[in-house]
Amino acid sequence: MNNIILLGAPGAGKGTQAEVICKELNIPTISTGNMLRAAVKAGTEYGLKAKAAMDAGALVSDDIVIGILKDRIAEPDAQNGFILDGFPRSVPQAEALDAMGVQIDKVIEIDVADDTIQKRLSGRRVCLDCGATYHVDFKPSKVEGVCDVCGKPIVIRKDDEPATVKSRLETYHKTTEPLKGYYEKQGKLTSVKGRETVEETSAAVMAALKA
Ligand code: AP5
């Protein structure tokens, strides 16, 4: 079974590496951030409740996030393994995952310094339609401003404004980083340095998964 958690600060490269692992291991990525953005876009009840917290760079309440995660991991395509990107984000969320009886095999932390994060997020572009992620310097789309995957426009994510990034980093250090100790105690954590390029980081992540 390949039930994998990707841990790391906002902009550490979780979504980028999830795309690579997903192709290599043929398992789905479950991104709570993408699911919440889809709910906001669709104007669902969950989406309306989540929007204010997301815009402010704060965490969405556990009852919403745990609810959508529980439904998603019960789907047929997740029965042979999955990559969790953005969940859990706090010790209570990790405890909720354990209480659901979900066996986690590996937790990979992508470790990137805060000043590098600020640079990465200022150059990030995303497709609001299919969720593909780009960077103006490190991972440009083939045609400027257009998604390689679905041909729709790519834009700056609303929560990538510098002030919001600062709040997201504070939330990460205070609430999410303690998960490193939580999974270290369980013998599941491997830390990988986020490298200069996407490819170098992928090689380190895949090596950690195969170790
Ligand atoms: P979410 O969407 O999960 O955002 P995040 O964790 O802040 O992570 P990001 O998506 O910003 O970054 P990433 O690590 O995936 O980096 P990426 O690969 O894009 O969550 C958004 C919001 O939803 C939260 O703030 C919260 O409100 C809510 N939420 C979600 N889950 C929740 C939960 N469980 N509980 C409560 N609330 C929740 O890479 C970043 C950029 O860098 C890209 O441009 C990329 O091309 C570039 N890049 C990546 N790797 C490299 C590299 N090695 N070298 C150079 N450039 C690189």
Short mmCIF file of N, CA and C in Angstrom, two decimals, residues 118-205:
data_model
loop_
_atom_site.label_atom_id
_atom_site.label_comp_id
_atom_site.label_asym_id
_atom_site.label_seq_id
_atom_site.Cartn_x
_atom_site.Cartn_y
_atom_site.Cartn_z
N GLN A 118 8.87 32.83 -0.33
CA GLN A 118 8.33 34.13 -0.77
C GLN A 118 8.60 34.34 -2.26
N LYS A 119 9.84 33.96 -2.70
CA LYS A 119 10.20 34.15 -4.12
C LYS A 119 9.37 33.23 -5.00
N ARG A 120 9.23 31.98 -4.54
CA ARG A 120 8.49 31.02 -5.36
C ARG A 120 7.02 31.42 -5.54
N LEU A 121 6.41 31.86 -4.43
CA LEU A 121 4.97 32.15 -4.54
C LEU A 121 4.69 33.42 -5.32
N SER A 122 5.67 34.36 -5.33
CA SER A 122 5.43 35.57 -6.12
C SER A 122 5.46 35.26 -7.62
N GLY A 123 6.14 34.15 -8.00
CA GLY A 123 6.20 33.80 -9.43
C GLY A 123 5.26 32.67 -9.83
N ARG A 124 4.48 32.19 -8.86
CA ARG A 124 3.60 31.06 -9.19
C ARG A 124 2.41 31.52 -10.03
N ARG A 125 2.02 30.70 -10.97
CA ARG A 125 0.79 30.91 -11.75
C ARG A 125 0.02 29.60 -11.71
N VAL A 126 -1.30 29.69 -11.61
CA VAL A 126 -2.11 28.47 -11.54
C VAL A 126 -3.26 28.53 -12.53
N CYS A 127 -3.70 27.35 -12.93
CA CYS A 127 -4.89 27.26 -13.77
C CYS A 127 -6.08 27.03 -12.85
N LEU A 128 -7.02 27.95 -12.84
CA LEU A 128 -8.17 27.80 -11.94
C LEU A 128 -9.11 26.72 -12.44
N ASP A 129 -8.92 26.31 -13.70
CA ASP A 129 -9.81 25.30 -14.26
C ASP A 129 -9.37 23.88 -13.88
N CYS A 130 -8.09 23.52 -14.21
CA CYS A 130 -7.66 22.14 -13.95
C CYS A 130 -6.70 22.02 -12.78
N GLY A 131 -6.25 23.14 -12.20
CA GLY A 131 -5.39 23.09 -11.01
C GLY A 131 -3.90 22.97 -11.32
N ALA A 132 -3.49 22.92 -12.60
CA ALA A 132 -2.06 22.80 -12.92
C ALA A 132 -1.31 24.03 -12.39
N THR A 133 -0.04 23.80 -11.98
CA THR A 133 0.76 24.85 -11.36
C THR A 133 2.01 25.14 -12.20
N TYR A 134 2.35 26.43 -12.31
CA TYR A 134 3.52 26.85 -13.08
C TYR A 134 4.32 27.86 -12.27
N HIS A 135 5.52 28.18 -12.77
CA HIS A 135 6.30 29.28 -12.19
C HIS A 135 6.89 30.06 -13.35
N VAL A 136 6.85 31.38 -13.26
CA VAL A 136 7.30 32.19 -14.40
C VAL A 136 8.76 31.92 -14.78
N ASP A 137 9.62 31.58 -13.79
CA ASP A 137 11.03 31.28 -14.09
C ASP A 137 11.34 29.78 -14.05
N PHE A 138 10.84 29.08 -13.01
CA PHE A 138 11.30 27.71 -12.76
C PHE A 138 10.48 26.65 -13.50
N LYS A 139 9.23 26.98 -13.84
CA LYS A 139 8.39 26.00 -14.55
C LYS A 139 7.38 26.75 -15.42
N PRO A 140 7.88 27.44 -16.45
CA PRO A 140 6.96 28.25 -17.26
C PRO A 140 6.04 27.39 -18.13
N SER A 141 4.87 27.92 -18.43
CA SER A 141 3.99 27.22 -19.38
C SER A 141 4.58 27.41 -20.78
N LYS A 142 4.19 26.53 -21.72
CA LYS A 142 4.76 26.61 -23.07
C LYS A 142 4.38 27.92 -23.74
N VAL A 143 3.10 28.30 -23.59
CA VAL A 143 2.65 29.59 -24.12
C VAL A 143 2.34 30.49 -22.92
N GLU A 144 2.95 31.68 -22.89
CA GLU A 144 2.79 32.56 -21.73
C GLU A 144 1.31 32.80 -21.41
N GLY A 145 0.93 32.58 -20.15
CA GLY A 145 -0.43 32.89 -19.70
C GLY A 145 -1.47 31.83 -20.03
N VAL A 146 -1.03 30.72 -20.65
CA VAL A 146 -2.00 29.69 -21.06
C VAL A 146 -1.60 28.33 -20.46
N CYS A 147 -2.58 27.60 -19.93
CA CYS A 147 -2.32 26.30 -19.31
C CYS A 147 -1.95 25.26 -20.38
N ASP A 148 -0.82 24.54 -20.13
CA ASP A 148 -0.39 23.48 -21.06
C ASP A 148 -1.41 22.35 -21.12
N VAL A 149 -2.07 22.10 -19.98
CA VAL A 149 -2.94 20.92 -19.87
C VAL A 149 -4.30 21.16 -20.53
N CYS A 150 -4.94 22.31 -20.21
CA CYS A 150 -6.32 22.46 -20.69
C CYS A 150 -6.53 23.72 -21.55
N GLY A 151 -5.46 24.52 -21.74
CA GLY A 151 -5.58 25.67 -22.65
C GLY A 151 -6.30 26.88 -22.06
N LYS A 152 -6.67 26.81 -20.76
CA LYS A 152 -7.35 27.96 -20.13
C LYS A 152 -6.29 28.96 -19.61
N PRO A 153 -6.73 30.19 -19.27
CA PRO A 153 -5.75 31.17 -18.76
C PRO A 153 -5.15 30.74 -17.42
N ILE A 154 -3.87 31.09 -17.18
CA ILE A 154 -3.28 30.84 -15.86
C ILE A 154 -3.09 32.19 -15.16
N VAL A 155 -3.31 32.18 -13.85
CA VAL A 155 -3.39 33.44 -13.10
C VAL A 155 -2.62 33.35 -11.77
N ILE A 156 -2.48 34.50 -11.11
CA ILE A 156 -1.87 34.54 -9.78
C ILE A 156 -2.94 34.09 -8.77
N ARG A 157 -2.57 33.16 -7.87
CA ARG A 157 -3.55 32.70 -6.88
C ARG A 157 -3.82 33.82 -5.87
N LYS A 158 -5.08 33.97 -5.47
CA LYS A 158 -5.47 35.09 -4.61
C LYS A 158 -4.67 35.12 -3.30
N ASP A 159 -4.37 33.92 -2.74
CA ASP A 159 -3.66 33.91 -1.45
C ASP A 159 -2.14 33.96 -1.62
N ASP A 160 -1.65 34.29 -2.82
CA ASP A 160 -0.20 34.43 -3.03
C ASP A 160 0.27 35.89 -2.91
N GLU A 161 -0.63 36.80 -2.49
CA GLU A 161 -0.20 38.17 -2.19
C GLU A 161 0.79 38.11 -1.03
N PRO A 162 1.90 38.94 -1.04
CA PRO A 162 2.93 38.81 0.00
C PRO A 162 2.40 38.82 1.44
N ALA A 163 1.40 39.69 1.76
CA ALA A 163 0.92 39.76 3.15
C ALA A 163 0.22 38.45 3.54
N THR A 164 -0.50 37.87 2.59
CA THR A 164 -1.21 36.61 2.88
C THR A 164 -0.22 35.46 3.00
N VAL A 165 0.84 35.49 2.19
CA VAL A 165 1.88 34.45 2.28
C VAL A 165 2.50 34.49 3.67
N LYS A 166 2.72 35.71 4.21
CA LYS A 166 3.31 35.86 5.54
C LYS A 166 2.41 35.16 6.58
N SER A 167 1.10 35.40 6.49
CA SER A 167 0.17 34.76 7.45
C SER A 167 0.19 33.25 7.28
N ARG A 168 0.24 32.78 6.02
CA ARG A 168 0.23 31.33 5.79
C ARG A 168 1.49 30.68 6.38
N LEU A 169 2.63 31.39 6.25
CA LEU A 169 3.87 30.84 6.82
C LEU A 169 3.80 30.79 8.34
N GLU A 170 3.21 31.85 8.94
CA GLU A 170 3.08 31.86 10.41
C GLU A 170 2.21 30.69 10.87
N THR A 171 1.10 30.49 10.15
CA THR A 171 0.20 29.38 10.50
C THR A 171 0.94 28.05 10.36
N TYR A 172 1.74 27.94 9.30
CA TYR A 172 2.48 26.69 9.08
C TYR A 172 3.41 26.41 10.27
N HIS A 173 4.22 27.41 10.64
CA HIS A 173 5.21 27.16 11.71
C HIS A 173 4.52 26.85 13.04
N LYS A 174 3.39 27.53 13.30
CA LYS A 174 2.73 27.35 14.60
C LYS A 174 1.92 26.04 14.66
N THR A 175 1.17 25.77 13.60
CA THR A 175 0.16 24.70 13.69
C THR A 175 0.53 23.43 12.94
N THR A 176 1.22 23.57 11.80
CA THR A 176 1.47 22.39 10.96
C THR A 176 2.82 21.74 11.26
N GLU A 177 3.83 22.57 11.55
CA GLU A 177 5.18 22.01 11.76
C GLU A 177 5.24 20.99 12.89
N PRO A 178 4.43 21.12 13.98
CA PRO A 178 4.47 20.08 15.02
C PRO A 178 4.16 18.67 14.50
N LEU A 179 3.60 18.57 13.29
CA LEU A 179 3.33 17.24 12.72
C LEU A 179 4.62 16.47 12.44
N LYS A 180 5.73 17.20 12.29
CA LYS A 180 7.00 16.51 12.05
C LYS A 180 7.31 15.60 13.24
N GLY A 181 7.15 16.14 14.46
CA GLY A 181 7.40 15.34 15.67
C GLY A 181 6.39 14.20 15.76
N TYR A 182 5.15 14.48 15.40
CA TYR A 182 4.07 13.47 15.48
C TYR A 182 4.43 12.24 14.62
N TYR A 183 4.88 12.50 13.38
CA TYR A 183 5.18 11.37 12.48
C TYR A 183 6.59 10.81 12.70
N GLU A 184 7.48 11.61 13.26
CA GLU A 184 8.81 11.11 13.58
C GLU A 184 8.68 10.02 14.66
N LYS A 185 7.82 10.30 15.64
CA LYS A 185 7.60 9.32 16.72
C LYS A 185 7.06 8.01 16.17
N GLN A 186 6.30 8.10 15.09
CA GLN A 186 5.73 6.88 14.47
C GLN A 186 6.73 6.23 13.50
N GLY A 187 7.92 6.84 13.33
CA GLY A 187 8.96 6.28 12.45
C GLY A 187 8.61 6.41 10.97
N LYS A 188 7.76 7.39 10.62
CA LYS A 188 7.31 7.49 9.22
C LYS A 188 7.88 8.69 8.47
N LEU A 189 8.56 9.60 9.19
CA LEU A 189 8.97 10.86 8.56
C LEU A 189 10.32 10.79 7.87
N THR A 190 10.39 11.27 6.63
CA THR A 190 11.67 11.51 5.96
C THR A 190 11.67 12.96 5.49
N SER A 191 12.76 13.67 5.80
CA SER A 191 12.87 15.07 5.36
C SER A 191 13.75 15.16 4.13
N VAL A 192 13.26 15.91 3.15
CA VAL A 192 14.00 16.09 1.90
C VAL A 192 14.20 17.59 1.71
N LYS A 193 15.42 18.01 1.40
CA LYS A 193 15.66 19.45 1.14
C LYS A 193 15.05 19.82 -0.19
N GLY A 194 14.23 20.87 -0.21
CA GLY A 194 13.69 21.36 -1.48
C GLY A 194 14.84 21.97 -2.27
N ARG A 195 15.14 21.39 -3.46
CA ARG A 195 16.32 21.83 -4.21
C ARG A 195 16.01 23.02 -5.11
N GLU A 196 17.06 23.41 -5.86
CA GLU A 196 16.96 24.56 -6.74
C GLU A 196 15.98 24.35 -7.89
N THR A 197 15.91 23.10 -8.34
CA THR A 197 15.01 22.85 -9.47
C THR A 197 13.98 21.80 -9.09
N VAL A 198 12.88 21.80 -9.84
CA VAL A 198 11.81 20.83 -9.62
C VAL A 198 12.36 19.41 -9.82
N GLU A 199 13.19 19.22 -10.86
CA GLU A 199 13.71 17.88 -11.19
C GLU A 199 14.59 17.34 -10.08
N GLU A 200 15.48 18.19 -9.54
CA GLU A 200 16.38 17.73 -8.46
C GLU A 200 15.55 17.33 -7.24
N THR A 201 14.52 18.11 -6.94
CA THR A 201 13.68 17.78 -5.78
C THR A 201 12.93 16.47 -6.03
N SER A 202 12.44 16.28 -7.25
CA SER A 202 11.72 15.03 -7.58
C SER A 202 12.61 13.82 -7.36
N ALA A 203 13.88 13.94 -7.78
CA ALA A 203 14.80 12.81 -7.62
C ALA A 203 14.96 12.48 -6.13
N ALA A 204 15.09 13.52 -5.29
CA ALA A 204 15.26 13.29 -3.85
C ALA A 204 13.98 12.70 -3.23
N VAL A 205 12.82 13.18 -3.67
CA VAL A 205 11.54 12.69 -3.13
C VAL A 205 11.35 11.22 -3.53
#
